[in-house]
XYZ file of C-alpha atoms in Angstrom:
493
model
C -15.867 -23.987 27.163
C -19.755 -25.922 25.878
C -19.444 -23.313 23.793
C -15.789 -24.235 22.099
C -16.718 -27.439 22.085
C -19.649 -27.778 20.130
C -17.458 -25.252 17.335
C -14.634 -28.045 17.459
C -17.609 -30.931 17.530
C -19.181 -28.874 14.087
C -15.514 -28.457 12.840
C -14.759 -32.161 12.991
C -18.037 -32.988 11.414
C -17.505 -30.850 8.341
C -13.953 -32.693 7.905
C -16.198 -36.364 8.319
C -18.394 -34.899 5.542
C -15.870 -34.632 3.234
C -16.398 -38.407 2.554
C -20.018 -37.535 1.485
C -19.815 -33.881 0.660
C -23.323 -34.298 -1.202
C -25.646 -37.417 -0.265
C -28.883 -37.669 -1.966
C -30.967 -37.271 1.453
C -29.308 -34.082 2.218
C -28.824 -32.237 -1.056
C -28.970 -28.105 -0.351
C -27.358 -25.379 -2.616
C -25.106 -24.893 1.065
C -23.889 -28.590 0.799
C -23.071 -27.985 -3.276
C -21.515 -24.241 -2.031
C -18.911 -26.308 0.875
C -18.374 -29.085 -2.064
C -17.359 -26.093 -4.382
C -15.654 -23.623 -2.121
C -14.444 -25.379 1.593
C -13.652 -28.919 0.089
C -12.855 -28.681 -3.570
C -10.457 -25.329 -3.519
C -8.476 -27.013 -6.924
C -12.202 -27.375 -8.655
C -12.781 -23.121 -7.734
C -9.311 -22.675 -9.534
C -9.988 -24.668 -12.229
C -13.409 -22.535 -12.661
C -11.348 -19.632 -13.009
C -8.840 -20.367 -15.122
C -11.713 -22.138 -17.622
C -13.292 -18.587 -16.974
C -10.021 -16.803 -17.712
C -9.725 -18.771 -21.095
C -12.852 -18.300 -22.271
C -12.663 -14.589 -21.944
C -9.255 -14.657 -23.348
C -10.680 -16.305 -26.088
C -14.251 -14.028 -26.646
C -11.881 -10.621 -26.788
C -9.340 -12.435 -29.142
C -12.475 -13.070 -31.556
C -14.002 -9.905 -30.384
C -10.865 -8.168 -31.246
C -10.335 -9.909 -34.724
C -14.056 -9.699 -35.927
C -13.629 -5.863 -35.326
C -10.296 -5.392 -37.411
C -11.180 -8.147 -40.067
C -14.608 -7.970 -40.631
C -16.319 -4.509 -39.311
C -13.280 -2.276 -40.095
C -12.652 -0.817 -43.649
C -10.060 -2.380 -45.206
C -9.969 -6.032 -43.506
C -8.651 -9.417 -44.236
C -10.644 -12.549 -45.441
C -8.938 -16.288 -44.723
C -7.367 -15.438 -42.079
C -9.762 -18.266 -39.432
C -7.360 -20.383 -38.971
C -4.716 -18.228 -38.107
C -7.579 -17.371 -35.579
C -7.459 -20.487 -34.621
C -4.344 -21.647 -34.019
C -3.047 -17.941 -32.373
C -5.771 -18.411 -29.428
C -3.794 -21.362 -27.206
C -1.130 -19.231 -27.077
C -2.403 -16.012 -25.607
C -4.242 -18.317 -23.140
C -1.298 -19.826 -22.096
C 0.457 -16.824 -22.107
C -1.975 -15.099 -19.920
C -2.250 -18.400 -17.701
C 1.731 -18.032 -17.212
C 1.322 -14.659 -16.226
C -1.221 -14.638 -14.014
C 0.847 -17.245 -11.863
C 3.554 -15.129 -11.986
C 1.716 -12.281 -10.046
C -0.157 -14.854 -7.793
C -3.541 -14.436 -9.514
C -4.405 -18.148 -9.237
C -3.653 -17.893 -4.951
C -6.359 -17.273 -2.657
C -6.737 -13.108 -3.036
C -8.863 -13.011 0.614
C -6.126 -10.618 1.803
C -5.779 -8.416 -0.839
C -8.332 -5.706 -1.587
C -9.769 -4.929 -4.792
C -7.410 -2.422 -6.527
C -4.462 -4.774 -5.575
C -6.046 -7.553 -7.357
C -7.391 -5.322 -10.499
C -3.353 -3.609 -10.666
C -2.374 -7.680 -11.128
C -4.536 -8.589 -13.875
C -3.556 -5.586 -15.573
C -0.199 -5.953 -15.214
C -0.228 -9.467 -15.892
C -2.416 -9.320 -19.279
C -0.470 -6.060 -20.384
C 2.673 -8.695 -19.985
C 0.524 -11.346 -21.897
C -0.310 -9.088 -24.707
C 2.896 -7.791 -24.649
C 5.312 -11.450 -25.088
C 2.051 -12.496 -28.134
C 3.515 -9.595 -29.864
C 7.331 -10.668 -29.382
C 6.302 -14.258 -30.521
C 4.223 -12.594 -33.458
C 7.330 -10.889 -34.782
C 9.600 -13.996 -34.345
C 7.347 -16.720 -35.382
C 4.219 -15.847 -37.059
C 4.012 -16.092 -40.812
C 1.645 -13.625 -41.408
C 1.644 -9.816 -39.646
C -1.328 -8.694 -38.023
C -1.952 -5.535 -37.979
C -1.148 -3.382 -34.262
C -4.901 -2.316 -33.810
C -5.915 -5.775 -33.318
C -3.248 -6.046 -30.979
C -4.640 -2.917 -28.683
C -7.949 -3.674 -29.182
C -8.019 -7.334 -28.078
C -5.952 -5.789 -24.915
C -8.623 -3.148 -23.960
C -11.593 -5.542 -24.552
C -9.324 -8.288 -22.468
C -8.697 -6.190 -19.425
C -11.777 -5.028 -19.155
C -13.751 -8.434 -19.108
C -10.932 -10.126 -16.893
C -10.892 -7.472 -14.464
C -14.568 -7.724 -14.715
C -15.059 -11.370 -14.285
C -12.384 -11.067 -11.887
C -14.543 -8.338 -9.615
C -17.841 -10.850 -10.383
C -15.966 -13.979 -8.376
C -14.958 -11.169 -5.863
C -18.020 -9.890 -5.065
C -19.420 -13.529 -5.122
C -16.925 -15.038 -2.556
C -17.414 -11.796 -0.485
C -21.254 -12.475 -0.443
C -20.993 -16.188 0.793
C -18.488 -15.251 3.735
C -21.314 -12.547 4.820
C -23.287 -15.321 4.809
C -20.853 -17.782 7.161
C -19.666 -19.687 4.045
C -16.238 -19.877 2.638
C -14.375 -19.141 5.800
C -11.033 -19.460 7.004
C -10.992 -20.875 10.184
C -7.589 -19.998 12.797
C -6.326 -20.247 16.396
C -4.066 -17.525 18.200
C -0.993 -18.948 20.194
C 0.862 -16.229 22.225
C 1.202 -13.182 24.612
C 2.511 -10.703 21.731
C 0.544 -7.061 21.666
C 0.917 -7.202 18.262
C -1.942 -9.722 18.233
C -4.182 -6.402 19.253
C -3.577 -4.368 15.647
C -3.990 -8.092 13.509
C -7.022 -8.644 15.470
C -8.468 -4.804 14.927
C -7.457 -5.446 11.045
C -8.986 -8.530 10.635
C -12.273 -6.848 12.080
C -12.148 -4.480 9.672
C -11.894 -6.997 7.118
C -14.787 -8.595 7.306
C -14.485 -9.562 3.489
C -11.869 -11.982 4.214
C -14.144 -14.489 6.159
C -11.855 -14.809 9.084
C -13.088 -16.858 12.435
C -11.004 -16.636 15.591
C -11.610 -20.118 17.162
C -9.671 -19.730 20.243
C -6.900 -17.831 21.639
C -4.177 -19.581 23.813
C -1.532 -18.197 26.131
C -2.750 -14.328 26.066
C -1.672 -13.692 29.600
C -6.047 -11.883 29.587
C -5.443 -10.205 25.777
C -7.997 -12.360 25.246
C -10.528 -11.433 27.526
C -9.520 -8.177 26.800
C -10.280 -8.003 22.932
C -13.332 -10.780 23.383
C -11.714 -13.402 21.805
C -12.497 -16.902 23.538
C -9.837 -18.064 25.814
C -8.465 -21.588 25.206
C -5.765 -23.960 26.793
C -3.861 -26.923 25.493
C -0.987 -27.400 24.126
C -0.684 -26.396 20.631
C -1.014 -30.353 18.767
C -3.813 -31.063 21.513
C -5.127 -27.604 20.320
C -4.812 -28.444 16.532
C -6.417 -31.938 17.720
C -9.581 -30.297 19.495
C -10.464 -27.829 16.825
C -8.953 -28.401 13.406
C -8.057 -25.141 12.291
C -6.665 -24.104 8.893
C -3.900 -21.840 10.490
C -2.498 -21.123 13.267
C -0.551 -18.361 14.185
C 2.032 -17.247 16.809
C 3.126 -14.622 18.109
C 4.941 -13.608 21.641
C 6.911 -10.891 23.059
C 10.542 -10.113 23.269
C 10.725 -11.160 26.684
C 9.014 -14.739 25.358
C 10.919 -15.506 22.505
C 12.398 -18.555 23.737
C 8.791 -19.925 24.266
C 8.368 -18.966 20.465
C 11.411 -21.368 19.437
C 9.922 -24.107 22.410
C 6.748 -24.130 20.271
C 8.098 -24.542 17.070
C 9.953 -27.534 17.964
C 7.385 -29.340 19.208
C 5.469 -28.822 16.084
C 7.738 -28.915 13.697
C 6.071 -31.724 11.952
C 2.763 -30.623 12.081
C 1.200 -30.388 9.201
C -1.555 -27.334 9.667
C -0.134 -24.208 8.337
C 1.906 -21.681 11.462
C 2.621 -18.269 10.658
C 4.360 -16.095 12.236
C 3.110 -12.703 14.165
C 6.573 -10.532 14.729
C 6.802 -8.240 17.404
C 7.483 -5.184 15.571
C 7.016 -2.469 18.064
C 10.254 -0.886 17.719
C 9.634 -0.320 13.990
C 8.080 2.664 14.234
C 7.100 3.299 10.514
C 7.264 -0.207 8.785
C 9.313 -2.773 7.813
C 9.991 -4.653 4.842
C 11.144 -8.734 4.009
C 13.809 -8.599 1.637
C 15.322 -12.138 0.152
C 19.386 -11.983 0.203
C 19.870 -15.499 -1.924
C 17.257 -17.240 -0.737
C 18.191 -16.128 2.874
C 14.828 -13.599 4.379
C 15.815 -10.317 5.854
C 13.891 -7.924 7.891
C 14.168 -4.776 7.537
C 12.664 -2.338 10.118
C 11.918 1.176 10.340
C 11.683 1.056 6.344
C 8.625 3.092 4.742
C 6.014 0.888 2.739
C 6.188 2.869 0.120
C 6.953 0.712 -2.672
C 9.394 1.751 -6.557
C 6.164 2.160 -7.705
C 4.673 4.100 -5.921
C 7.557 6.328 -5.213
C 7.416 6.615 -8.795
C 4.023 7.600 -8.659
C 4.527 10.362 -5.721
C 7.888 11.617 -8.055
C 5.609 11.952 -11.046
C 2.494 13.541 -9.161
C 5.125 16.425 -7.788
C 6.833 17.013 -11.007
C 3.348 17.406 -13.091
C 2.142 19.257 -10.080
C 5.137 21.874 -9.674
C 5.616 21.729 -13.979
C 1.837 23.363 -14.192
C 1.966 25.448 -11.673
C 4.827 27.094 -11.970
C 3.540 28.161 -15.161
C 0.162 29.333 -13.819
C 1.630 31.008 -10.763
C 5.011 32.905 -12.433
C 3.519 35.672 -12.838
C 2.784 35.982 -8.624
C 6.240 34.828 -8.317
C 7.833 37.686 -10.661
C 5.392 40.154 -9.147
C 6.674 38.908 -5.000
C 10.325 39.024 -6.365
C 9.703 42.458 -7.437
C 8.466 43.838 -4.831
C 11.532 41.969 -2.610
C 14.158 43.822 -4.579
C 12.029 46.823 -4.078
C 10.984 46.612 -0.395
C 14.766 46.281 0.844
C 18.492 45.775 -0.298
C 19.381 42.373 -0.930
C 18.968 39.411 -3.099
C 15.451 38.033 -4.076
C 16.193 34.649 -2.784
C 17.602 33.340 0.621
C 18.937 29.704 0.158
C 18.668 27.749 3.721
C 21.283 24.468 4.534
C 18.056 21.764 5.051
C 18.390 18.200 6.071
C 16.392 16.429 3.761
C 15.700 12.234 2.813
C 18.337 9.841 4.402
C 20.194 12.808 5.955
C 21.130 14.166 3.141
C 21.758 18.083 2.702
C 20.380 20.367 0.310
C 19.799 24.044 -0.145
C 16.045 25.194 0.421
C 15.118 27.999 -1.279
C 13.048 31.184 0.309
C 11.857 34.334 -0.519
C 14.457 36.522 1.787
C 11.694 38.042 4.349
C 15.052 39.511 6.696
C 17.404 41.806 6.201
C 20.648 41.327 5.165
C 22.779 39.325 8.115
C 26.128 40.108 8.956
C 26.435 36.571 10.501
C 24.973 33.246 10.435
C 23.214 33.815 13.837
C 19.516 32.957 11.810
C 21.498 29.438 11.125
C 21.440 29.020 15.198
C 18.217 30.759 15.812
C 14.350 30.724 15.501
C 12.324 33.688 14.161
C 10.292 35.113 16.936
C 7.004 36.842 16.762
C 8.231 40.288 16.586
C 12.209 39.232 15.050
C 13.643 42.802 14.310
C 15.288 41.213 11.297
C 12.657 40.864 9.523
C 11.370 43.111 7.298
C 8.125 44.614 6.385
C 7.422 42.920 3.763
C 8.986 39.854 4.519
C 6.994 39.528 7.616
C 4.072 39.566 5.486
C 5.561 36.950 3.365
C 5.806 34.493 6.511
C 2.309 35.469 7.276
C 0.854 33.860 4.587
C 3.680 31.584 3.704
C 4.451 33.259 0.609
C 7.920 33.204 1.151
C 7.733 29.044 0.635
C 6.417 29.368 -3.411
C 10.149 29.225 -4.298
C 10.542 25.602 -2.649
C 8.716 24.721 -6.468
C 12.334 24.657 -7.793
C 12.988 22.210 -5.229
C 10.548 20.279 -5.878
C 10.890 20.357 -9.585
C 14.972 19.037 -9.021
C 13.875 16.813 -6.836
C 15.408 17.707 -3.864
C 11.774 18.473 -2.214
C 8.424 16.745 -2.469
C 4.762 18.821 -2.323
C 4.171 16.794 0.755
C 6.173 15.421 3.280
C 7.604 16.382 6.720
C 9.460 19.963 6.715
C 12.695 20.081 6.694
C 14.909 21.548 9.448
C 18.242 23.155 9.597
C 21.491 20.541 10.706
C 21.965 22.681 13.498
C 19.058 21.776 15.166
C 18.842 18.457 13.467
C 22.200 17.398 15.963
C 20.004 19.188 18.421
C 16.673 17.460 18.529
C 17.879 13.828 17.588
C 19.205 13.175 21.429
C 16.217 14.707 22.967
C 13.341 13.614 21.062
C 12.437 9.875 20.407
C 12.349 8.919 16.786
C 13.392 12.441 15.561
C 15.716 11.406 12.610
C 12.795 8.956 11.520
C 11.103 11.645 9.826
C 14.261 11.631 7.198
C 12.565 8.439 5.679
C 10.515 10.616 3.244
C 11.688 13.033 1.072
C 10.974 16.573 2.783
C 7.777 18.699 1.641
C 6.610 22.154 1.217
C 3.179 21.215 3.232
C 2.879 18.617 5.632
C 0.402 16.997 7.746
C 1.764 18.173 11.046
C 1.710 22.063 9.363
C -1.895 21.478 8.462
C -2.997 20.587 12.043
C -1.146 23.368 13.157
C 1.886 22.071 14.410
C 4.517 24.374 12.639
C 5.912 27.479 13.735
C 6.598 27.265 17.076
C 5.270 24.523 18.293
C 5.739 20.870 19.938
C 8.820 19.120 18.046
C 7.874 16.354 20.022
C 4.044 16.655 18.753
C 5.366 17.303 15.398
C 7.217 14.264 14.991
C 4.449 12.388 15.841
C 2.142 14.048 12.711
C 5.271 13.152 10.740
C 5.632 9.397 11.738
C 2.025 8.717 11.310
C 2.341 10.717 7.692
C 5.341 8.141 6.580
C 3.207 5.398 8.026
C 0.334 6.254 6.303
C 1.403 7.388 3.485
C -0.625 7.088 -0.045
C -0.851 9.554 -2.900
C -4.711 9.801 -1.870
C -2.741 11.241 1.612
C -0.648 13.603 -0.386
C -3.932 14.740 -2.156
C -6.105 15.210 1.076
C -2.924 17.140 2.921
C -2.788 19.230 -0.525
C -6.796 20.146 -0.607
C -6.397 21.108 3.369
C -3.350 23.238 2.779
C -5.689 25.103 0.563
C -9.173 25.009 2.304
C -7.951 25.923 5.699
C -6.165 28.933 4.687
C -2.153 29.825 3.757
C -2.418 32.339 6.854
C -1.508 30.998 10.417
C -0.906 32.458 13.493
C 1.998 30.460 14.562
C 3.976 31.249 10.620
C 6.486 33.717 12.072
């Protein structure tokens, strides 16, 4: 408890320094670093967006001395339209970068986040200068200008942008620039925050106390406080605090907030989420927050990404690999009597049916018994060469043209038939989960050996952490394995 004290005896001391951030006995480059970065936040944004201007402004000149002046064929007299252009894309690109939160504290974001903002928010910039070009300049600029002043602007704002980044990121190393917090609550969900934010280290997070943890604090060595939450706040002046209790403590979640409801440091919120297995999202219904659970994180975006990967994937390939596919339908037709193709009633994303194409390694049925029915090792309905088709999952390279439609995605959990769909979903927790994400040819259960006839229960489990996980990096990896450890399995049947 010495020990919390003297941290809430230091804390209080750097809020009576404020007063004297720099006297003239005392003056370090650590007291002018707190001035800057602990004390003076506004004075750090207003560095960056004088940063931000200035570079707007260099690639604007850059841009124009390029076109007009190095580049055959260029203008002369055309300064002071120069001139009097450069306010606007600065305040274009200032209105902007609010807009995608580039002037908030980025100490949670990682880099590619913040490098996908700036691009998007100059490309917006760049793109509203040439709207008010056409509607209000006098003059027209020529269109290479316009590219070239937004590849030499991205680059040195993304740049610049990395440079304060990797500056910040230094100082925290160093114990500077650090957010400080206290943890109010019983909630397990404390346990994965606490894990992230030790992975984090970037972010400059310090854990001054945790309160109420029924021993989660002793358990993930975070020191153990008590107080109530104001005599808390009093004791140790943190910048945030945050809450979070269990289901069967929610009504010592609402106690809490009422006593504090005028208190002035920051409270967020730590939901209990544990019966979303696969995410959640916050949507805002008229300025009224919703949460919805078991919803995969996989943003438009990036589902536009994944959509795009597939269709480039499957477009390319099925030209390099037709010529396999018309050789294995040949030798189908030849092998045994029957169509090339089997088509195969799947359940695919948000329960929705489609028809899965195969090809047909059985002979012809006379019923739908294989609707009801796994294969088995030694399934007399198979034939020869369709048994050497399951082998080495050959029979799957039609599930392109699934892909291709869209009905099918190169990864994602395999689909299964509605039969046993209505089958597993009362048996098996979480079963009709694995309908969040579009269906795939590969998965990462299948890669780790869970397909065939194997655990449903252990499958489902590959699958949830898939949709959980998911990023096209994911798809990629799950792609390169489905290759490197072999089409041929023992349990493909």
């Amino acid at each position: 408890m010495k020990v919390l004290q003297s941290i809430a005896v230091n804390r209080n001391c750097r809020h009576a320094q404020f007063l004297f951030p720099i006297a003239p006995n005392s003056f370090t480059m650590e007291s002018l670093e707190n001035y800057l970065l602990k004390k003076h936040e506004r004075l750090f944004a207003f560095f960056q967006k004088s940063v931000d201007a200035l570079v707007v402004a260099l690639a604007w000149g850059v841009a124009f001395t390029i076109r007009f002046h190095i580049m055959e064929g260029g203008q002369t007299g055309l300064e002071l339209l120069f001139l009097k252009l450069t306010p606007v894309l600065i305040i274009l690109t200032f209105y902007f970068y609010y807009q995608n939160g580039l002037y908030r504290s980025m100490r949670f974001n990682n880099r590619y986040i913040e490098i996908f903002a700036v691009f998007k928010a100059n490309f917006m910039a760049t793109l509203s200068f040439v709207i008010f070009l056409y509607f209000f300049a006098e003059t027209r600029l020529s269109r290479i200008v316009l590219i070239y002043y937004f590849l030499i602007s991205s680059f040195l704002l993304i740049l610049t942008r990395m440079m304060v980044r990797n500056f910040l990121r230094a100082l925290r190393r160093r114990g500077k620039n650090l957010r400080y917090i206290l943890l109010v609550g019983n909630g397990a969900q404390f346990e994965q925050y606490i894990e992230t934010m030790r992975d984090f280290k970037d972010a400059g997070i310090e854990i001054l106390g945790w309160a109420e943890s029924d021993g989660l604090a002793e358990k993930l060595k975070v020191p153990s406080i008590t107080g109530t939450l104001k005599e808390l706040i009093n004791e140790f002046s943190p910048q945030t605090v945050v809450l979070g209790y269990n289901h069967k403590s929610i009504n010592r979640l609402e106690e809490v907030l009422k006593d504090n409801y005028d208190e002035l440091t920051p409270i967020q919120i730590l939901p209990d989420l544990s019966y979303s297995f696969i995410g959640h999202r916050i949507e805002d219904f008229a300025g009224v927050p919703l949460l919805n659970v078991n919803h995969p994180h996989i943003t438009g975006l990036q589902s536009f990404a994944k959509r795009l990967f597939d269709f480039l994937c499957t477009f390319f390939g099925l030209i390099i690999l037709s010529p396999l596919l018309l050789f294995l339908g040949f030798l189908v037709k030849m092998t045994s009597r029957g169509p090339i193709f089997y088509g195969q009633d799947r359940m695919g994303l948000d329960g929705g049916s489609f028809k899965m194409w195969k090809f047909r390694t059985m002979k012809m049925a006379e019923s739908d018994e294989d609707q009801t029915t796994w294969t088995t090792k030694d399934d007399p309905r198979k034939t020869t060469f369709g048994n050497f088709l399951r082998k080495t999952s050959l029979d799957e390279l039609p599930q392109i043209f699934n892909v291709m439609v869209g009905d099918m995605s190169l990864v994602g959990p395999r689909p299964e038939r509605p039969f046993f769909v209505d089958k597993f979903k009362d048996e098996i927790p979480a079963y009709m989960l694995r309908h969040k994400m579009k269906a795939g040819i590969t998965g990462w259960a299948q890669i780790n050996g869970w397909r065939g006839d194997t655990s449903i229960k252990r499958r489902i489990e590959f699958d949830i952490y898939y949709i959980k996980h998911w990023s096209l990096w994911f798809d990629i990896k799950i792609l390169f394995l489905t290759f490197w450890k072999g089409l041929i399995n023992k349990n493909a049947y």
